[in-house]
PDB file of C-alpha atoms in Angstrom:
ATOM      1  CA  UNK Y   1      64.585 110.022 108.502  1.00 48.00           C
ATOM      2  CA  UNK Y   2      63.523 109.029 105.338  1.00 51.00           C
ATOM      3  CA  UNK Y   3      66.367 107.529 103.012  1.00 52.00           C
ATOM      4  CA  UNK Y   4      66.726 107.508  98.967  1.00 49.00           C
ATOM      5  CA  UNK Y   5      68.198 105.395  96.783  1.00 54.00           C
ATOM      6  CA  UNK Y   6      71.518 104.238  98.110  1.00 58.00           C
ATOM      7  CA  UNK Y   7      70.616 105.256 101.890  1.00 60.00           C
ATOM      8  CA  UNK Y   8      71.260 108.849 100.995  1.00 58.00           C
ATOM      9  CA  UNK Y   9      68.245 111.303 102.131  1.00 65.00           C
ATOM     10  CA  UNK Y  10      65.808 111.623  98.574  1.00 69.00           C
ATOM     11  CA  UNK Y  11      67.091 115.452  98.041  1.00 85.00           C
ATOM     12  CA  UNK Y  12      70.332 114.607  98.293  1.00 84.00           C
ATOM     13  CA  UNK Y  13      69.519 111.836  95.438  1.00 85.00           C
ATOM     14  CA  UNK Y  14      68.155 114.916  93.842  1.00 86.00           C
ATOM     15  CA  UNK Y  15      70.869 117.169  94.141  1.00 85.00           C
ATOM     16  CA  UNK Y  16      73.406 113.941  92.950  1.00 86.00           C
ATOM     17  CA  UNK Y  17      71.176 114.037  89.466  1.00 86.00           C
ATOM     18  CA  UNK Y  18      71.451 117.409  88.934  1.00 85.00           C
ATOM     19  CA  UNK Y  19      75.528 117.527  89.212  1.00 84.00           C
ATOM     20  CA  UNK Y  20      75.991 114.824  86.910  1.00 88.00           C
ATOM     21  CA  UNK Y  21      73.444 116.054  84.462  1.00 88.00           C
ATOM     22  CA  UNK Y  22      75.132 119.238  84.963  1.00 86.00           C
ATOM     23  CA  UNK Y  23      78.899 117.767  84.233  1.00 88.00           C
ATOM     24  CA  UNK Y  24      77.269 115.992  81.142  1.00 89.00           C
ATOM     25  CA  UNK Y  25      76.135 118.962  79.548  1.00 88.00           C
ATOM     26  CA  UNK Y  26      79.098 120.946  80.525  1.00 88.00           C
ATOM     27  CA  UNK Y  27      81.285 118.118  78.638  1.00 89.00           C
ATOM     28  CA  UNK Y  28      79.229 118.334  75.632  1.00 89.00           C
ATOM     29  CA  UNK Y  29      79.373 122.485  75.341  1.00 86.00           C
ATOM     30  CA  UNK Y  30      83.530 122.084  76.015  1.00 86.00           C
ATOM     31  CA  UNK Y  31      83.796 118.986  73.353  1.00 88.00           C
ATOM     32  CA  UNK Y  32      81.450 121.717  70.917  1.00 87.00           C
ATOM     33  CA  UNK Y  33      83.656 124.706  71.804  1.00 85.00           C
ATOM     34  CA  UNK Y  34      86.655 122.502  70.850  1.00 86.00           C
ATOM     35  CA  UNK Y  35      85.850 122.118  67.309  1.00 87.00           C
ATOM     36  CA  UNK Y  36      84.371 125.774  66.949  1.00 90.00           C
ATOM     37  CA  UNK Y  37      86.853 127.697  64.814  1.00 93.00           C
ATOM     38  CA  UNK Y  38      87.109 132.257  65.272  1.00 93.00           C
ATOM     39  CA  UNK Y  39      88.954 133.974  62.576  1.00 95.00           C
ATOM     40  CA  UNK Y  40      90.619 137.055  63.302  1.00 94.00           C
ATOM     41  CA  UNK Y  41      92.319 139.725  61.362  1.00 93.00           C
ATOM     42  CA  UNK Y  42      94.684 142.004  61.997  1.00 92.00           C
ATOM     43  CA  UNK Y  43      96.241 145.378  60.499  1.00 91.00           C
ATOM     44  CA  UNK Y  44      92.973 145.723  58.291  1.00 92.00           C
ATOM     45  CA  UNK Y  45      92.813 142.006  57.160  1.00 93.00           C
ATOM     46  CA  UNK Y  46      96.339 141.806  56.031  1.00 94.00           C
ATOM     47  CA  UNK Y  47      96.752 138.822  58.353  1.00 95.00           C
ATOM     48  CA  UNK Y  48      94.229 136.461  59.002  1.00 96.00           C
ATOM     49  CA  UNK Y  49      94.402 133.822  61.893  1.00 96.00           C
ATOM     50  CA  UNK Y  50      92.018 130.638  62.630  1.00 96.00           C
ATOM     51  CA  UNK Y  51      91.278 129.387  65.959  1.00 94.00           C
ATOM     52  CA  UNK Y  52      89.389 126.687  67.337  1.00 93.00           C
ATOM     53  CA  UNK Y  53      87.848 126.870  71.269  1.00 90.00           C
ATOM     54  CA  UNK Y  54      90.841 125.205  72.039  1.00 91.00           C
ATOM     55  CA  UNK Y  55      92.703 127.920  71.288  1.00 92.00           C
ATOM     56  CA  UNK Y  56      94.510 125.813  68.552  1.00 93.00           C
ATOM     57  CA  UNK Y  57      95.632 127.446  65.788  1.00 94.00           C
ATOM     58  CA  UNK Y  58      93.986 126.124  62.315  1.00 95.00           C
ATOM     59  CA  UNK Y  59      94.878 128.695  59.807  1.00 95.00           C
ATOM     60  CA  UNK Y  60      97.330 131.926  59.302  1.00 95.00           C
ATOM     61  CA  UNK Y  61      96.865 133.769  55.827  1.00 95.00           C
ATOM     62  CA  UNK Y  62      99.815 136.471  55.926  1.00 95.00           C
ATOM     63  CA  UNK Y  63      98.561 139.077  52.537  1.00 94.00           C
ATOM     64  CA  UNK Y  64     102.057 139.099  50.123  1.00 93.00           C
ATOM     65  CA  UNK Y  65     101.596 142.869  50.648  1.00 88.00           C
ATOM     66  CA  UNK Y  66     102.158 142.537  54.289  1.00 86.00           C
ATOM     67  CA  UNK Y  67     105.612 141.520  53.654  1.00 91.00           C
ATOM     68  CA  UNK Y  68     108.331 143.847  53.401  1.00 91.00           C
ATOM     69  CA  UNK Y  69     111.903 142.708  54.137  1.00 91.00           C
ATOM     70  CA  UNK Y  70     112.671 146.051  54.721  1.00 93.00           C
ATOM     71  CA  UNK Y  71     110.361 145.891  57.938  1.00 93.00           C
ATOM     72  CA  UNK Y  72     109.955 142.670  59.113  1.00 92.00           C
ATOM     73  CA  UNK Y  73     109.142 144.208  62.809  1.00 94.00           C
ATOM     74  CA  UNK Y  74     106.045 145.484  61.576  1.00 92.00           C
ATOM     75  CA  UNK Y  75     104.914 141.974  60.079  1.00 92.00           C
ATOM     76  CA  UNK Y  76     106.055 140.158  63.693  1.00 93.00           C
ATOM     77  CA  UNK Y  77     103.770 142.927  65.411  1.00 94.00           C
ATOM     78  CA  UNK Y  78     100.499 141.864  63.270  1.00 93.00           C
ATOM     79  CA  UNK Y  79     101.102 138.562  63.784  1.00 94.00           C
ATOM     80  CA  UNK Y  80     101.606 138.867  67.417  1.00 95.00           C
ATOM     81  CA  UNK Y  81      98.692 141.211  67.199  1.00 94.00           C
ATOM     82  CA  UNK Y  82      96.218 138.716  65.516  1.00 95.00           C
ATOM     83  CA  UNK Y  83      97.603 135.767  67.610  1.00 96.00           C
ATOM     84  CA  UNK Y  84      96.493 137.081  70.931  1.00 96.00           C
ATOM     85  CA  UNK Y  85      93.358 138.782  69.646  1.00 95.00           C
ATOM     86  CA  UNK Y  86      92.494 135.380  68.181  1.00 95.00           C
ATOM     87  CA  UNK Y  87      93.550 133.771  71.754  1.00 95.00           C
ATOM     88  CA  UNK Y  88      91.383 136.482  73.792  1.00 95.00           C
ATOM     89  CA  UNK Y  89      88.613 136.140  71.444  1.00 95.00           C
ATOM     90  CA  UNK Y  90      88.544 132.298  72.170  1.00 93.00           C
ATOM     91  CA  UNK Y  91      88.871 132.210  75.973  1.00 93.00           C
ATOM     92  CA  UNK Y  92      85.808 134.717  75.800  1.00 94.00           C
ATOM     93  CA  UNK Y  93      83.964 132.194  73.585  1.00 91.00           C
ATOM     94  CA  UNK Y  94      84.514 129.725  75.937  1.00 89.00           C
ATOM     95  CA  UNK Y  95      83.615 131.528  79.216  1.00 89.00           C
ATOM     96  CA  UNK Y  96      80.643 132.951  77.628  1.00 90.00           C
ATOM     97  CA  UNK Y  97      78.869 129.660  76.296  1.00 87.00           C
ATOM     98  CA  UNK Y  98      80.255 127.684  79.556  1.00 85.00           C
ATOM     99  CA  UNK Y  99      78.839 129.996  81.809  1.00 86.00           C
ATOM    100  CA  UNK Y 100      74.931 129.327  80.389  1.00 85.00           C
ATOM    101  CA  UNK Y 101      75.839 125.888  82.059  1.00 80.00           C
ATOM    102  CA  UNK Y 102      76.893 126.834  84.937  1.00 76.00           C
ATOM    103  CA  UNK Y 103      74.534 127.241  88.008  1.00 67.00           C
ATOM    104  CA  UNK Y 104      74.494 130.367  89.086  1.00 63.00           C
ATOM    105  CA  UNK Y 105      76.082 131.403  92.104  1.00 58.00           C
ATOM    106  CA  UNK Y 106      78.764 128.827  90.914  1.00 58.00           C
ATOM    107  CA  UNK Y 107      82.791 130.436  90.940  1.00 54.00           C
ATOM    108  CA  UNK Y 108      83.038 131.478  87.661  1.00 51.00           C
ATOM    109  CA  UNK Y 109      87.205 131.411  86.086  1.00 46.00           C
ATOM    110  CA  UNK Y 110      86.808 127.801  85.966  1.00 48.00           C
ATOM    111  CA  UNK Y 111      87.184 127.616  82.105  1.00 44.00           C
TER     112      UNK Y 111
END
């Protein structure tokens, strides 16, 4: 048998390039995602909430009319409403652009 670089048969040289070009690129796309910022909005814009990929939050913009002592509730449901949108919205960011990286045929829920 033939060997490659290493004493490792030449595909399996190869397949060894591929993986770490693969892991490169798939470092780049999650640094990129980090710094990508979503804004969401919820109960018809009255609350606004920035995200990055990391699912950090950057920004929440609460409209003065959204605020009503009387009914406080109501302003802890937006803001629950707009945090997890903005949260859902990110992971789906993430999985979407990560998975052009991926090989296919690769288990996918890894990000």
């Amino acid at each position: 048998m033939r060997k490659g670089f290493g004493g490792m048969p030449p595909n399996m040289n190869q397949l060894m390039k591929q993986a770490q070009k693969m892991q490169e690129k798939m470092a780049q796309t999650q640094s990129e995602l980090d710094e990508r910022e979503l804004e969401v909005s919820a109960g018809g814009g009255v609350i606004k909430v920035k995200i990055t990929g990391k699912k950090e939050i950057k920004e929440l913009t609460i409209d003065p009319d959204a605020v009503d002592p009387d009914d406080v509730e109501m302003l802890q449901d937006l803001l629950i409403s707009a945090i997890n949108e903005a949260v859902r919205q990110a992971d789906e960011m993430v999985s979407k652009e990560m998975s052009k990286v991926m090989p296919a045929g690769m288990p996918g829920g890894l990000f």
